Short mmCIF file of C-alpha atoms in Angstrom, two decimals:
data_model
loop_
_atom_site.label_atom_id
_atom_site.label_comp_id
_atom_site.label_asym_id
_atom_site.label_seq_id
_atom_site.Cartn_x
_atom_site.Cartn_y
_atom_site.Cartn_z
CA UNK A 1 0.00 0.00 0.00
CA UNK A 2 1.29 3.52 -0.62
CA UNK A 3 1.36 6.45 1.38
CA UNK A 4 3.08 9.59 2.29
CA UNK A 5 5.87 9.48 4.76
CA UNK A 6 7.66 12.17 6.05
CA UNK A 7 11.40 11.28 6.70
CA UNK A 8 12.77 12.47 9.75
CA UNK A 9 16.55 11.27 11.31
CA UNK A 10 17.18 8.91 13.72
CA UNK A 11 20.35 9.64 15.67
CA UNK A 12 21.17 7.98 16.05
CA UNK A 13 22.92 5.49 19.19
CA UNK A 14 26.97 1.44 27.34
CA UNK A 15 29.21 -1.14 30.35
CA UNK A 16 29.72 -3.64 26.34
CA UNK A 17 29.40 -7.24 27.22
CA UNK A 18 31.26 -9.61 24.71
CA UNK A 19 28.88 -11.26 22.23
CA UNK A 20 27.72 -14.73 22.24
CA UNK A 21 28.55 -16.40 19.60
CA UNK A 22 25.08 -16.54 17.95
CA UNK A 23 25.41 -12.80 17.57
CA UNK A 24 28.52 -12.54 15.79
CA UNK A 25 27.80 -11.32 12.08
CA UNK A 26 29.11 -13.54 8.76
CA UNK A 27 31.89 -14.94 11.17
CA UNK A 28 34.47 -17.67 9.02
CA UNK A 29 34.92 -20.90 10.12
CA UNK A 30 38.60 -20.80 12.04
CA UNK A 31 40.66 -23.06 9.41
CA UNK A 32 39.85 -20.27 6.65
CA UNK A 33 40.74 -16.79 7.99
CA UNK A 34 42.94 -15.47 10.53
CA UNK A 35 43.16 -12.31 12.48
CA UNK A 36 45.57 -9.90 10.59
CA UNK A 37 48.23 -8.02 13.23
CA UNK A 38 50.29 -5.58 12.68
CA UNK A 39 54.08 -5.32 13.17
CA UNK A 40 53.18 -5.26 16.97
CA UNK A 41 51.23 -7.98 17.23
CA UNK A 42 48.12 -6.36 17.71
CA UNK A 43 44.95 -7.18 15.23
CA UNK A 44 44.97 -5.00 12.15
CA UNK A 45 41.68 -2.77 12.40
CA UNK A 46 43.17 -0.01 9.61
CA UNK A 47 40.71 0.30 6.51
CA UNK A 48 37.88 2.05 5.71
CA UNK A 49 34.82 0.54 7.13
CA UNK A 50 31.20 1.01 6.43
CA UNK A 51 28.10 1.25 8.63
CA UNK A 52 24.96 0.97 5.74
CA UNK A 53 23.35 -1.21 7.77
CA UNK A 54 18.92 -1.59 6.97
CA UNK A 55 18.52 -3.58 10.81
CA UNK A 56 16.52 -0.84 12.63
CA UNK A 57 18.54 0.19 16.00
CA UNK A 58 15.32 -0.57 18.18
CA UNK A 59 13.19 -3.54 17.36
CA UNK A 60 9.96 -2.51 15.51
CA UNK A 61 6.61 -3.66 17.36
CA UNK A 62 5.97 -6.00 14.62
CA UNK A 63 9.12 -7.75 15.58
CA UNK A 64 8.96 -8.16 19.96
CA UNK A 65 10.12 -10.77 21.48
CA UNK A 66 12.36 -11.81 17.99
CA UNK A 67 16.22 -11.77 18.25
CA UNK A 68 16.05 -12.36 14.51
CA UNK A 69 13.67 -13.44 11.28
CA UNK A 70 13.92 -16.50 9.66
CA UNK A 71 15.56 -16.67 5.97
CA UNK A 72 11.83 -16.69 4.29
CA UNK A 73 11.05 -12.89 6.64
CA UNK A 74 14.73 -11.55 5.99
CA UNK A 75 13.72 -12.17 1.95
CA UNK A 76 10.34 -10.31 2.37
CA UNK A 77 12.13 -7.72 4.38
CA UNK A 78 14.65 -7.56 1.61
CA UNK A 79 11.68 -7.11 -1.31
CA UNK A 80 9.92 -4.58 0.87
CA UNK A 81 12.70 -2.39 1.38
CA UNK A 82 13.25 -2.52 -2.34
CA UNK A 83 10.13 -0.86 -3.14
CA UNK A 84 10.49 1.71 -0.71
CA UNK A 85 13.99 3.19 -2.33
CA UNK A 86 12.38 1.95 -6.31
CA UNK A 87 11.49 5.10 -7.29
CA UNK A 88 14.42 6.99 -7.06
CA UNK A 89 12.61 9.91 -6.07
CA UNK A 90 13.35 11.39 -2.17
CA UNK A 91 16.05 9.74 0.06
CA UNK A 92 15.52 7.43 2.71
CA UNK A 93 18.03 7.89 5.38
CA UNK A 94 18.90 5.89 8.87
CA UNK A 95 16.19 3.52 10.41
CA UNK A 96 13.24 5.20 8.14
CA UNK A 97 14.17 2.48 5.31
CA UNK A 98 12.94 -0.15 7.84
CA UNK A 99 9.83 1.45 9.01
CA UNK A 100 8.73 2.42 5.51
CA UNK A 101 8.90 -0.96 4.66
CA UNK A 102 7.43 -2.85 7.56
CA UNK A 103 4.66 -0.43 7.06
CA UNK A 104 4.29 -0.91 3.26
CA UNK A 105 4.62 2.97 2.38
CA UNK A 106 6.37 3.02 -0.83
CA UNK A 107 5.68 6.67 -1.59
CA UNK A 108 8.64 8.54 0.41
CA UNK A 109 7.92 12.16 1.05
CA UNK A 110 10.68 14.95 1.96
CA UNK A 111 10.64 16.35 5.35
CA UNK A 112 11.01 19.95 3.82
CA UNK A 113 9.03 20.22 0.70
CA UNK A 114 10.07 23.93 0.55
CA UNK A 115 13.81 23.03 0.08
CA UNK A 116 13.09 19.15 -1.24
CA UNK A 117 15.89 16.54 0.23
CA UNK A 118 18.45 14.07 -2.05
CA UNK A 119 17.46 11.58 -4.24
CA UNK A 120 17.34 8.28 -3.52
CA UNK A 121 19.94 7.21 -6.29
CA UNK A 122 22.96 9.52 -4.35
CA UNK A 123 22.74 6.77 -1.62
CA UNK A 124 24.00 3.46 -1.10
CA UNK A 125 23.16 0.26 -0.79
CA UNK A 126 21.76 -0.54 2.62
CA UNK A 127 22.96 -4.11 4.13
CA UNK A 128 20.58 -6.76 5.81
CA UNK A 129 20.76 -9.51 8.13
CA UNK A 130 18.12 -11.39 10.29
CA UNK A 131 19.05 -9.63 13.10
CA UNK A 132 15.59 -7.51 14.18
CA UNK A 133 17.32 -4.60 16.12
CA UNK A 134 20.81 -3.64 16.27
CA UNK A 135 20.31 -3.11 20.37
CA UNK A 136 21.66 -6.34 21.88
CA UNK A 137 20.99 -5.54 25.79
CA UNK A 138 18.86 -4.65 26.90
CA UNK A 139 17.20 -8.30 25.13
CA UNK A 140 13.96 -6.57 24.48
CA UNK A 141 16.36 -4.60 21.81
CA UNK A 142 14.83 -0.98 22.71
CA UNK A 143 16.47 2.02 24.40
CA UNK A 144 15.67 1.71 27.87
CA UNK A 145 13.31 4.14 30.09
CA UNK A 146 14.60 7.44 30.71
CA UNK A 147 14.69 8.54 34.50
CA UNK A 148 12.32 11.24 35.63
CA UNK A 149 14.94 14.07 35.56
CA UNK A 150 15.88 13.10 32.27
CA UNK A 151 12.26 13.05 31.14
CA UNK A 152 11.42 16.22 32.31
CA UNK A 153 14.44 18.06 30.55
CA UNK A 154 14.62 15.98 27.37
CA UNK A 155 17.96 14.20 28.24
CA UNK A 156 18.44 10.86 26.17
CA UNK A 157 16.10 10.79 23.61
CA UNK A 158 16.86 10.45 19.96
CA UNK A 159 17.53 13.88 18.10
CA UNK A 160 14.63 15.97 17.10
CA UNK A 161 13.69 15.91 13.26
CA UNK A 162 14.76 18.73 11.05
CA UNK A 163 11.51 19.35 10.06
CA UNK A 164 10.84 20.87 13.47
CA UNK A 165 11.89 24.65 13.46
CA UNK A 166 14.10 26.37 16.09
CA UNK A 167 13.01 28.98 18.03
CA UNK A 168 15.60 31.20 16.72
CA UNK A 169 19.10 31.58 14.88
CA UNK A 170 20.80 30.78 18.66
CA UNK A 171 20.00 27.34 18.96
CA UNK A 172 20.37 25.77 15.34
CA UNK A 173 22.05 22.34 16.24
CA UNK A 174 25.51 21.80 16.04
CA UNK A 175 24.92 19.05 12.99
CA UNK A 176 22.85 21.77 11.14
CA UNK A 177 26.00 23.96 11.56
CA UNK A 178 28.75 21.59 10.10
CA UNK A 179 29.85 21.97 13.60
CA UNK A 180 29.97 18.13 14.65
CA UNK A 181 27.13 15.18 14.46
CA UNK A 182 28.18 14.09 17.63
CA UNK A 183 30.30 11.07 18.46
CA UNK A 184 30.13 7.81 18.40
CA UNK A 185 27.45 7.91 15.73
CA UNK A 186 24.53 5.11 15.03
CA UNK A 187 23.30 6.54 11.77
CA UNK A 188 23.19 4.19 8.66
CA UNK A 189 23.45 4.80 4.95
CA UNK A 190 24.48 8.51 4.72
CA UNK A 191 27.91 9.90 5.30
CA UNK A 192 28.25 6.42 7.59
CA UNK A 193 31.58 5.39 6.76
CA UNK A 194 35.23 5.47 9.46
CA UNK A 195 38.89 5.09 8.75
CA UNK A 196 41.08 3.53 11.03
CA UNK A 197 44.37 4.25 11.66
CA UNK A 198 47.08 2.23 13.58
CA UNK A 199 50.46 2.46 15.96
CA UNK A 200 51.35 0.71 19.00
CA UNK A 201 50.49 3.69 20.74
CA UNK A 202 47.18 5.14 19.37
CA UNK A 203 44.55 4.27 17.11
CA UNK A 204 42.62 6.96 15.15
CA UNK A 205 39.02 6.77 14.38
CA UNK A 206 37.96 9.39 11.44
CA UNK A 207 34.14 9.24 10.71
CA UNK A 208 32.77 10.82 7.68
CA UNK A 209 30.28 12.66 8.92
CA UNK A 210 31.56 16.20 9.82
CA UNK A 211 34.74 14.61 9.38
CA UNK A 212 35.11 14.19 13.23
CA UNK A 213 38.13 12.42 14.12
CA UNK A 214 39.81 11.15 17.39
CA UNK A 215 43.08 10.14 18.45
CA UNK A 216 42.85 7.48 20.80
CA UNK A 217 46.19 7.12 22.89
CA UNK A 218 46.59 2.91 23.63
CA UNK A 219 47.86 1.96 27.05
CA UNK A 220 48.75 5.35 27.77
CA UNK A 221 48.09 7.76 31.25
CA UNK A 222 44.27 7.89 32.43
CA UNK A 223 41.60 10.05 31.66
CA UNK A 224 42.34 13.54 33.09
CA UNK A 225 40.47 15.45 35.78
CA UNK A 226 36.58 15.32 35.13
CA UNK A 227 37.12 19.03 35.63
CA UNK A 228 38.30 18.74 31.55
CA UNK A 229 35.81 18.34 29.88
CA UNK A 230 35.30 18.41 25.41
CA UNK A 231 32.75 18.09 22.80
CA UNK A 232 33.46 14.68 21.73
CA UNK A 233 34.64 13.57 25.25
CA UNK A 234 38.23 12.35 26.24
CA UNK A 235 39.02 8.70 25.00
CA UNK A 236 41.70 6.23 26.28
CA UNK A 237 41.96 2.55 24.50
CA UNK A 238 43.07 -0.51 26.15
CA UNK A 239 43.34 -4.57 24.06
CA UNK A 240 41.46 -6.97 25.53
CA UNK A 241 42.63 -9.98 23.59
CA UNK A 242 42.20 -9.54 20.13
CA UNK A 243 39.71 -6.12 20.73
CA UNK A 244 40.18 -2.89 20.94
CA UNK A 245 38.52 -1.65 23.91
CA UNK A 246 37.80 2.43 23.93
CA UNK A 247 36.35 3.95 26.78
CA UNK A 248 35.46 8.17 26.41
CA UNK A 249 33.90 10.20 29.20
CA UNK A 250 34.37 13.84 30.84
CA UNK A 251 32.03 14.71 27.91
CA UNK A 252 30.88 18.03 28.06
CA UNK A 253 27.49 19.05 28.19
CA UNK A 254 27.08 19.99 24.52
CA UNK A 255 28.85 17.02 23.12
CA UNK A 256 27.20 14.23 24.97
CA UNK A 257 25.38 11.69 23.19
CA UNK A 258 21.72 12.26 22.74
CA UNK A 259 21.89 15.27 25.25
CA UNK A 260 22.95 12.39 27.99
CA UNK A 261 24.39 14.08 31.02
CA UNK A 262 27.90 14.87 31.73
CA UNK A 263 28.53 11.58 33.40
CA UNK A 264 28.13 9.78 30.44
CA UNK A 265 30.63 7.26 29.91
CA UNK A 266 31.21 5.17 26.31
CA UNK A 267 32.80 1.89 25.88
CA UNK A 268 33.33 0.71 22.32
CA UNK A 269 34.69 -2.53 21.13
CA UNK A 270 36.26 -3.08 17.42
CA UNK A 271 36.93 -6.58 16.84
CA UNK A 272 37.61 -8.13 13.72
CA UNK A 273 35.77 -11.13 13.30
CA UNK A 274 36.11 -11.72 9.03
CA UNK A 275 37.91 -10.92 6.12
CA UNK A 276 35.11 -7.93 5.41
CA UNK A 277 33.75 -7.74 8.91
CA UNK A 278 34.55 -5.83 12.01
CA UNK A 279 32.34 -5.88 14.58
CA UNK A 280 31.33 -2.59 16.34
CA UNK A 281 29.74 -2.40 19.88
CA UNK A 282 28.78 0.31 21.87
CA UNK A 283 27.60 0.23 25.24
CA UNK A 284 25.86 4.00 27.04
CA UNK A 285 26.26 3.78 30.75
CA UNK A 286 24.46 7.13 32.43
CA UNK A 287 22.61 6.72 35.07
CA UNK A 288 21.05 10.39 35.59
CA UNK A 289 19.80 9.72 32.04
CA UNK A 290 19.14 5.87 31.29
CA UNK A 291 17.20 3.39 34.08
CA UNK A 292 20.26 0.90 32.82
CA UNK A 293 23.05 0.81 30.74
CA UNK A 294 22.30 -0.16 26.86
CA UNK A 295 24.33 -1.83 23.79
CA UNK A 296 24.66 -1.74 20.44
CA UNK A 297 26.12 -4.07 18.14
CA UNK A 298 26.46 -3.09 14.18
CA UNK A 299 28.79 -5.20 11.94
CA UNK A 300 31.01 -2.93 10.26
CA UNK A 301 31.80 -3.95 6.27
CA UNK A 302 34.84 -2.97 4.48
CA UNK A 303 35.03 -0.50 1.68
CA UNK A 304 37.95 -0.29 -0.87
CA UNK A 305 36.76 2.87 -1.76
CA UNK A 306 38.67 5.92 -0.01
CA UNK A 307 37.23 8.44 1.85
CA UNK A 308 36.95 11.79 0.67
CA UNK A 309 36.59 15.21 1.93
CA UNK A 310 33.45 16.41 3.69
CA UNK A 311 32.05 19.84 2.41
CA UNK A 312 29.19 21.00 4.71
CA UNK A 313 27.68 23.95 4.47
CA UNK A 314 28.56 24.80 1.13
CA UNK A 315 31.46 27.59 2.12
CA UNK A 316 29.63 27.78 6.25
CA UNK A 317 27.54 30.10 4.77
CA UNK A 318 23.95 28.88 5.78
CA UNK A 319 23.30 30.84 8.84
CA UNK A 320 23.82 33.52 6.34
CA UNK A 321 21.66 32.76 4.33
CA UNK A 322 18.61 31.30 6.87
CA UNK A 323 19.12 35.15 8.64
CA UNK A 324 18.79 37.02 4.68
CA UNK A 325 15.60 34.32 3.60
CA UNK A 326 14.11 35.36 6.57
CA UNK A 327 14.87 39.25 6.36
CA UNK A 328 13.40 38.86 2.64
CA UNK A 329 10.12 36.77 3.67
CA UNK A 330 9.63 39.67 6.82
CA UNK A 331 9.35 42.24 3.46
CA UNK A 332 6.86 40.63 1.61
CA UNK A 333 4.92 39.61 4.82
CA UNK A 334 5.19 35.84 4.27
CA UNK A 335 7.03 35.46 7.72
CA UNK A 336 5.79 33.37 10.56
#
């Protein structure tokens, strides 16, 4: 059945728990494919590696109390998505290419039909599994409650759409202003791709988005005092075996995740389990904003293809030009 369906961003996006075995994404059997390590010794992460995953990160209604969908539901999954991104016509970005599909709209609608969006064709590929959320714990696979405070301040919730306006030029977000989309990021299928670099002493995650980048010292001092705080937080990595183990906090209050509160803390795990494969998990431990700590799992595919730079905001002049659209529409009398 078609319909019209406004598109509006998930953000996208946690103590991580090692996966069972069950979980682990298009792992080899062990007599075909070995870990590759650096000089060091250490498990070669470096590459370019793609998030364009279609698994929703909660797990739709339709789908509660499934881990994952048989091979016959993944195929219908598959066919519905298909029609949803058909027509070309307006892109579908993050988890809205699952919940178009489970809910049969075909006929995707801009969430600004003054300014229109992409097309459909500029994106890629999305990939699919049977997996029915990528949230892993809590096992219901959806974020969980908020606590009161955070409820009452809007703490912890996903990132309002686009489509809703600001209340004035102060308080554009920071993604709007090419400033940074926040790290780590959960969004799938636009500007979702990371580079990783390797020494023995630090790693370097660059994410395409905003081009935000960190450099991750590796056995090195501890965090500083929680007196420092910055945008994207202050990371230190660790190995546990054959994964690299990064843990960020002293986030500030700007930067944290989803609005969390400044005592967010991250842990992510990278561990390669295939030729094509690394495994990414993310676990969001804040108490003054989640009821319990929550993790994320997305399998991570390699890209040969490089990455390239990020132009945003077409020369950073769009708060320019919002302020001289809205001077012009205040002449004519069209603004609200």
């Amino acid at each position: 059945m078609a319909g019209r369906f406004v598109v509006a961003g998930v953000g996208a996006a946690v103590v991580l728990t090692m996966l069972a075995p069950s979980l682990v994404w298009a792992q080899p059997a062990a007599d075909e494919w070995r870990v590759p390590r650096t000089p060091d010794g250490y498990p070669d992460l470096q590459g370019v590696w793609a998030n364009n995953s279609a698994t929703p990160l909660e797990r739709p209604e339709v789908w509660a109390g499934r881990s994952r969908l048989t091979d016959e539901e993944l195929a219908a999954f598959r066919a519905a998505a298909a029609d949803v991104t058909a027509s070309g016509l307006d892109a579908v970005f993050g988890d809205q290419l699952a919940l178009a599909a489970l809910a049969g709209i075909t006929d995707v609608e801009s969430y600004d039909a003054g300014t229109g969006n992409y097309n459909q064709f500029w994106l890629v590929e999305r990939d699919f599994d049977n997996r029915t959320s990528l949230i892993v714990d809590p096992p219901d696979g959806r974020i969980p409650a908020r606590t009161p405070d955070a409820e009452r301040v809007g703490r912890g919730q996903p990132p309002a759409p686009i489509a809703e306006k600001a209340d004035s030029w102060v308080d554009r977000p920071l993604s709007e202003r090419c400033i940074t989309f926040g790290v780590p990021s959960l969004f799938a299928g636009y500007n979702s791709y990371y580079q990783i670099f390797q020494s023995r002493d630090y790693a370097v995650v660059l994410m395409e988005m905003i081009h935000d980048a960190r450099v991750i010292p590796i056995d090195g001092p501890p965090h500083p005092s929680s007196r420092i705080r910055q945008l994207h937080g202050d990371s230190r990595g660790r190995w546990e075996r054959d994964t690299l183990v990064v843990e960020t906090k002293n986030y500030s209050r700007l930067g944290a995740f989803w609005g969390a509160s400044e005592d967010l803390t991250v842990v992510e795990r990278f561990t390669r389990v295939g030729p094509d494969t690394l495994n990414y998990e993310v676990t969001f431990e804040d108490s003054t904003t989640w009821t319990r700590p929550w993790t994320v799992m997305i399998p991570l595919r390699r890209s040969e293809d490089p990455l390239f730079e990020y132009a945003c905001h077409e020369g950073n002049l769009g708060m320019e030009g919002i302020l001289a659209g809205y001077r012009a529409q205040e002449r004519t009398g069209e603004a609200r």
